[in-house]
Structure formats: C-alpha cells, structure tokens
Coordinates of C-alpha atoms in Angstrom, one line a residue:
Chain A
D1 CA 25.3 22.6 -45.0
I2 CA 23.1 25.2 -43.5
Q3 CA 24.0 26.0 -39.7
M4 CA 21.0 27.3 -37.7
T5 CA 21.8 29.6 -34.7
Q6 CA 19.6 30.3 -31.8
S7 CA 19.6 32.6 -29.0
P8 CA 19.7 32.8 -26.2
S9 CA 20.9 29.3 -25.1
S10 CA 18.7 29.7 -22.0
L11 CA 16.4 32.3 -20.4
S12 CA 14.6 32.8 -17.3
A13 CA 11.3 34.8 -17.3
S14 CA 8.4 35.3 -14.9
V15 CA 4.8 34.1 -15.7
G16 CA 3.0 36.5 -17.8
D17 CA 6.1 37.8 -19.6
R18 CA 6.6 38.2 -23.3
V19 CA 9.6 36.1 -24.2
T20 CA 11.0 35.8 -27.6
I21 CA 13.5 33.2 -29.0
T22 CA 15.7 34.0 -32.3
C23 CA 17.0 31.6 -34.7
Q24 CA 19.5 32.5 -37.4
A25 CA 20.3 30.5 -40.6
S26 CA 23.5 30.6 -42.2
Q27 CA 21.8 31.0 -45.5
D28 CA 18.4 31.9 -47.0
I29 CA 15.8 29.4 -46.4
G30 CA 12.7 31.3 -47.3
K31 CA 9.9 30.4 -45.0
Y32 CA 10.8 26.8 -44.4
L33 CA 11.5 27.0 -40.7
S34 CA 9.6 25.1 -37.9
W35 CA 9.7 25.3 -34.1
Y36 CA 9.3 22.6 -31.7
Q37 CA 8.9 22.4 -27.9
Q38 CA 10.4 19.5 -25.7
K39 CA 9.3 19.2 -22.2
P40 CA 11.7 17.4 -19.8
G41 CA 11.8 13.9 -20.6
K42 CA 9.1 14.1 -23.2
V43 CA 9.1 13.7 -27.3
P44 CA 9.4 16.9 -29.2
N45 CA 6.2 18.6 -30.3
L46 CA 5.6 20.7 -33.4
L47 CA 4.5 24.3 -32.5
I48 CA 4.8 26.3 -35.8
Y49 CA 5.8 25.6 -39.3
D50 CA 6.4 27.4 -42.4
A51 CA 8.0 30.2 -40.1
S52 CA 4.4 31.6 -39.1
T53 CA 1.9 28.9 -39.3
L54 CA 0.5 27.6 -36.0
E55 CA 0.0 23.9 -35.5
T56 CA -3.6 22.8 -34.7
G57 CA -4.2 22.6 -31.0
V58 CA -1.0 25.0 -29.9
P59 CA -1.9 27.6 -27.9
S60 CA -2.5 31.1 -29.5
R61 CA 0.1 32.7 -27.0
F62 CA 2.8 31.1 -29.5
S63 CA 3.6 32.9 -32.6
G64 CA 6.5 32.7 -35.2
S65 CA 7.8 35.2 -37.6
G66 CA 10.4 35.7 -40.0
S67 CA 11.7 34.6 -43.6
G68 CA 15.2 34.4 -45.3
T69 CA 18.1 34.1 -42.5
H70 CA 16.3 35.6 -39.3
F71 CA 13.2 34.0 -37.5
S72 CA 11.7 34.4 -33.9
L73 CA 9.5 32.7 -31.6
T74 CA 7.3 34.7 -29.2
I75 CA 5.3 33.5 -26.1
S76 CA 2.9 36.7 -25.6
S77 CA 2.2 35.9 -22.0
L78 CA 4.7 33.0 -20.3
Q79 CA 2.6 30.1 -18.5
P80 CA 4.2 27.7 -16.0
E81 CA 3.5 24.9 -18.2
D82 CA 5.8 26.7 -21.1
V83 CA 9.1 25.3 -19.1
A84 CA 10.7 23.4 -22.0
T85 CA 13.6 23.6 -24.5
Y86 CA 12.6 25.0 -27.9
Y87 CA 14.3 24.2 -31.1
C88 CA 14.1 25.7 -34.6
H89 CA 14.7 23.5 -37.7
H90 CA 14.9 24.3 -41.3
Y91 CA 13.7 22.3 -43.9
N92 CA 14.7 24.4 -46.9
H93 CA 16.7 21.8 -48.5
L94 CA 18.8 18.4 -47.7
P95 CA 20.1 18.2 -45.0
P96 CA 17.6 19.7 -42.6
A97 CA 19.2 20.8 -39.5
F98 CA 18.1 22.0 -35.8
G99 CA 19.3 24.8 -33.8
Q100 CA 21.0 24.1 -30.6
G101 CA 18.0 24.8 -28.6
T102 CA 16.9 27.4 -25.9
K103 CA 16.0 26.3 -22.4
L104 CA 13.1 28.2 -21.1
L105 CA 13.0 28.3 -17.2
I106 CA 10.3 30.2 -15.1
K107 CA 11.9 32.8 -12.5
Chain T
Q1 CA -2.7 11.1 -38.7
V2 CA -0.4 8.4 -38.4
Q3 CA 0.8 7.4 -35.1
L4 CA 4.3 5.6 -34.5
M5 CA 5.5 3.1 -32.1
Q6 CA 9.1 2.3 -31.7
S7 CA 11.0 -0.9 -30.5
G8 CA 12.3 -0.9 -27.0
A9 CA 15.6 0.1 -25.6
A10 CA 18.9 -1.6 -26.5
V11 CA 22.3 -2.0 -25.3
K12 CA 25.1 -2.5 -27.6
K13 CA 28.8 -3.4 -27.5
P14 CA 31.2 -1.0 -29.2
G15 CA 31.9 -1.9 -32.9
S16 CA 28.3 -3.6 -33.3
S17 CA 25.3 -2.5 -35.0
V18 CA 21.9 -1.7 -33.9
R19 CA 18.4 -2.0 -35.6
V20 CA 15.5 0.3 -34.3
S21 CA 12.0 -0.3 -35.7
C22 CA 9.1 2.4 -36.0
K23 CA 5.5 0.8 -36.5
A24 CA 2.9 3.1 -38.3
S25 CA -0.6 3.0 -37.4
G26 CA -3.8 4.9 -38.5
E27 CA -3.5 6.6 -41.9
T28 CA -2.1 4.9 -45.0
F29 CA 1.6 4.5 -44.4
N30 CA 2.8 5.1 -48.2
N31 CA 1.4 8.6 -47.7
Y32 CA 4.2 9.6 -45.4
I33 CA 7.8 10.3 -45.4
V34 CA 9.5 9.1 -42.3
A35 CA 12.7 10.7 -40.9
W36 CA 14.9 9.5 -38.0
V37 CA 16.2 12.2 -35.4
R38 CA 18.6 11.4 -32.6
Q39 CA 19.3 13.0 -29.2
A40 CA 22.5 12.4 -27.1
P41 CA 22.0 12.6 -23.2
G42 CA 21.4 16.2 -22.5
Q43 CA 22.0 17.4 -26.0
G44 CA 20.0 18.9 -28.8
L45 CA 18.2 17.1 -31.8
E46 CA 20.1 15.9 -34.4
W47 CA 18.6 15.0 -38.1
M48 CA 19.9 11.6 -39.5
G49 CA 17.9 10.5 -42.5
R50 CA 14.6 9.8 -44.1
I51 CA 12.8 7.6 -46.4
S52 CA 9.7 7.6 -48.7
P53 CA 8.3 4.1 -48.3
V54 CA 6.2 4.5 -51.5
I55 CA 9.2 4.8 -53.7
E56 CA 11.9 3.1 -51.2
A57 CA 14.3 6.2 -51.6
S58 CA 16.3 7.5 -48.8
N59 CA 18.5 10.5 -47.9
F60 CA 21.2 10.6 -45.1
A61 CA 23.2 13.5 -43.3
P62 CA 26.7 13.1 -44.5
K63 CA 28.3 12.7 -41.0
F64 CA 26.9 9.3 -41.1
G65 CA 28.6 8.2 -44.1
G66 CA 27.9 4.5 -44.9
R67 CA 27.1 3.6 -41.3
L68 CA 23.5 4.4 -41.6
T69 CA 20.6 2.5 -43.5
I70 CA 17.0 3.2 -43.4
T71 CA 14.5 0.6 -44.9
A72 CA 10.7 0.2 -45.0
D73 CA 8.2 -2.9 -45.0
S74 CA 5.2 -1.9 -46.3
H75 CA 3.6 -4.9 -45.6
T76 CA 4.0 -4.5 -41.9
K77 CA 3.9 -0.7 -42.0
T78 CA 7.3 -0.5 -40.4
I79 CA 10.4 1.5 -40.9
F80 CA 13.9 0.2 -39.7
L81 CA 16.9 2.3 -38.9
E82 CA 20.1 0.5 -38.7
L83 CA 23.4 1.9 -37.4
S84 CA 26.7 0.1 -37.6
S85 CA 30.2 0.5 -36.2
L86 CA 28.6 1.8 -32.9
T87 CA 30.9 3.8 -30.7
S88 CA 29.8 5.6 -27.4
E89 CA 28.8 8.7 -29.2
D90 CA 26.1 6.9 -30.7
T91 CA 24.6 6.5 -27.1
A92 CA 21.3 8.5 -27.8
I93 CA 17.4 8.5 -27.8
Y94 CA 16.3 7.6 -31.4
Y95 CA 13.0 9.1 -32.6
C96 CA 11.2 8.5 -35.7
A97 CA 8.8 11.1 -37.2
T98 CA 6.4 11.6 -40.0
E99 CA 6.9 14.6 -42.3
G100 CA 4.0 16.9 -43.3
K101 CA 2.8 16.7 -46.8
G102 CA 2.9 18.9 -49.8
R103 CA 6.6 19.4 -50.6
F104 CA 9.8 17.4 -51.1
L105 CA 11.2 18.1 -47.7
Q106 CA 9.0 19.1 -44.7
Y107 CA 8.5 19.7 -41.0
L108 CA 8.1 16.9 -38.8
L109 CA 4.6 16.4 -37.8
A110 CA 4.0 13.3 -35.4
W111 CA 6.8 11.6 -33.3
G112 CA 7.6 8.0 -32.1
Q113 CA 8.2 7.9 -28.3
G114 CA 11.8 7.3 -28.8
T115 CA 14.2 4.2 -28.4
L116 CA 17.3 4.5 -26.2
V117 CA 20.3 3.1 -27.6
T118 CA 23.2 2.8 -25.1
V119 CA 26.6 1.7 -26.4
S120 CA 28.8 0.2 -23.7
S121 CA 31.5 -2.1 -23.1

C-alpha cells in the first residue's frame, strides 16, 4: 500500500503569510492527489483534485502543485478563516490513503 | 450534485456490530460511487471502502478483513456500512462521501455530515 507523509504536522503563521504544506507519496501516484480542509468540528471539504485543479467555489489563494511523489498545497495569503487541518489523499489505485494531516494555526 | 444524509449516533458494546446508513438525494443515485471514511477522536482520516451501487461492486481496505460490509439499496437511494466485532478502537466518526466521476477511482467530492459510533462496555 502507498503511504502518504505530510509535513509539517503543525504550523503557525501570521495573517497575510504565504504558507506551504507538503505531501510525499511512497510510490509514484501521477497526478492523482487531492487536498481537503477540515475546520474544527466540521466535515472535510475538497479544495484541490488532480494535484492542481481548484474545486469550484474554493478561494483562489489556494493552489496545488506536484506530480509523481512530491506535492504541495500553498495558501498565498493566509486568512483567519483558513485555520483548519489539511489532508492530502492519493487515489491512484486501491487502497487510497490520506496523509496524517497538517494543523494550521494563526499566530 | 448528490447530497448525503447519514443516520444518527450509535453506542455499541464491544463484540457487537453497527450499521450506519447514508441516504442520497439530488442527482441520480446510481451515477456515483460512494466511499466510507472514518476519523477516530483527535485523529486523521482513514479510508475504509467503497461501493458502486449500479453494479453492486465493493472494495475494502485490507485492515478490516471480513469485518466490513458495504451494501446499497437503489430503491431507497441508501448506502449501508456494517462493521462487526467492534472494539474500542472502532470508536470514530464515520463519513460517507461520493467520488468524482470519470475514472475508476477518484477524489471525494461531497460528504455526509458524519455519524459518531462509540464502542463502550
């Protein structure tokens, strides 16, 4: 099975900062990587799929990049409402798997 | 887009089974594959399995062995997850979610509200 490793596990940044979260797959997964945002006590919400395609309605400050085994999620200008845990998720083949999550806080 | 409504919270004894339902509304039910994901308290997301209602084919994460069953009732547009031989480690919020279209395996597009299952003696 493919293992997904996110880093960092948590980070704290200031409003307006550029924030990057990385996700590494243990095998080549092509472009089949999605990112989810889960705010405290809420349901996960799809942000990006196919590594870099922004889901409809997601603010343009979110972007994704990468292919193969290395991927990243970037928030270009951090907003207070971005406080959440972010998960990567591969769906290249069965079984799909999530990263362990990155908890994002505001300084 | 499909909307998903899950059954309410459940408290179960160790060794028993739990059945969680996920009712779809909106677009044609059979157009979507539905997956189940769980989240233990304070932990991350864990993919459990999925079903294609139209062909009634399912796939499961190996760790669940024969404990996990996923079924679909096309008449009522409802997906069921059943997990047996429960232990305290199965205490979690269980989510159903639809996959995007266009490929055998896809990202998770729309999520149910979650169902808390507590396993306690």
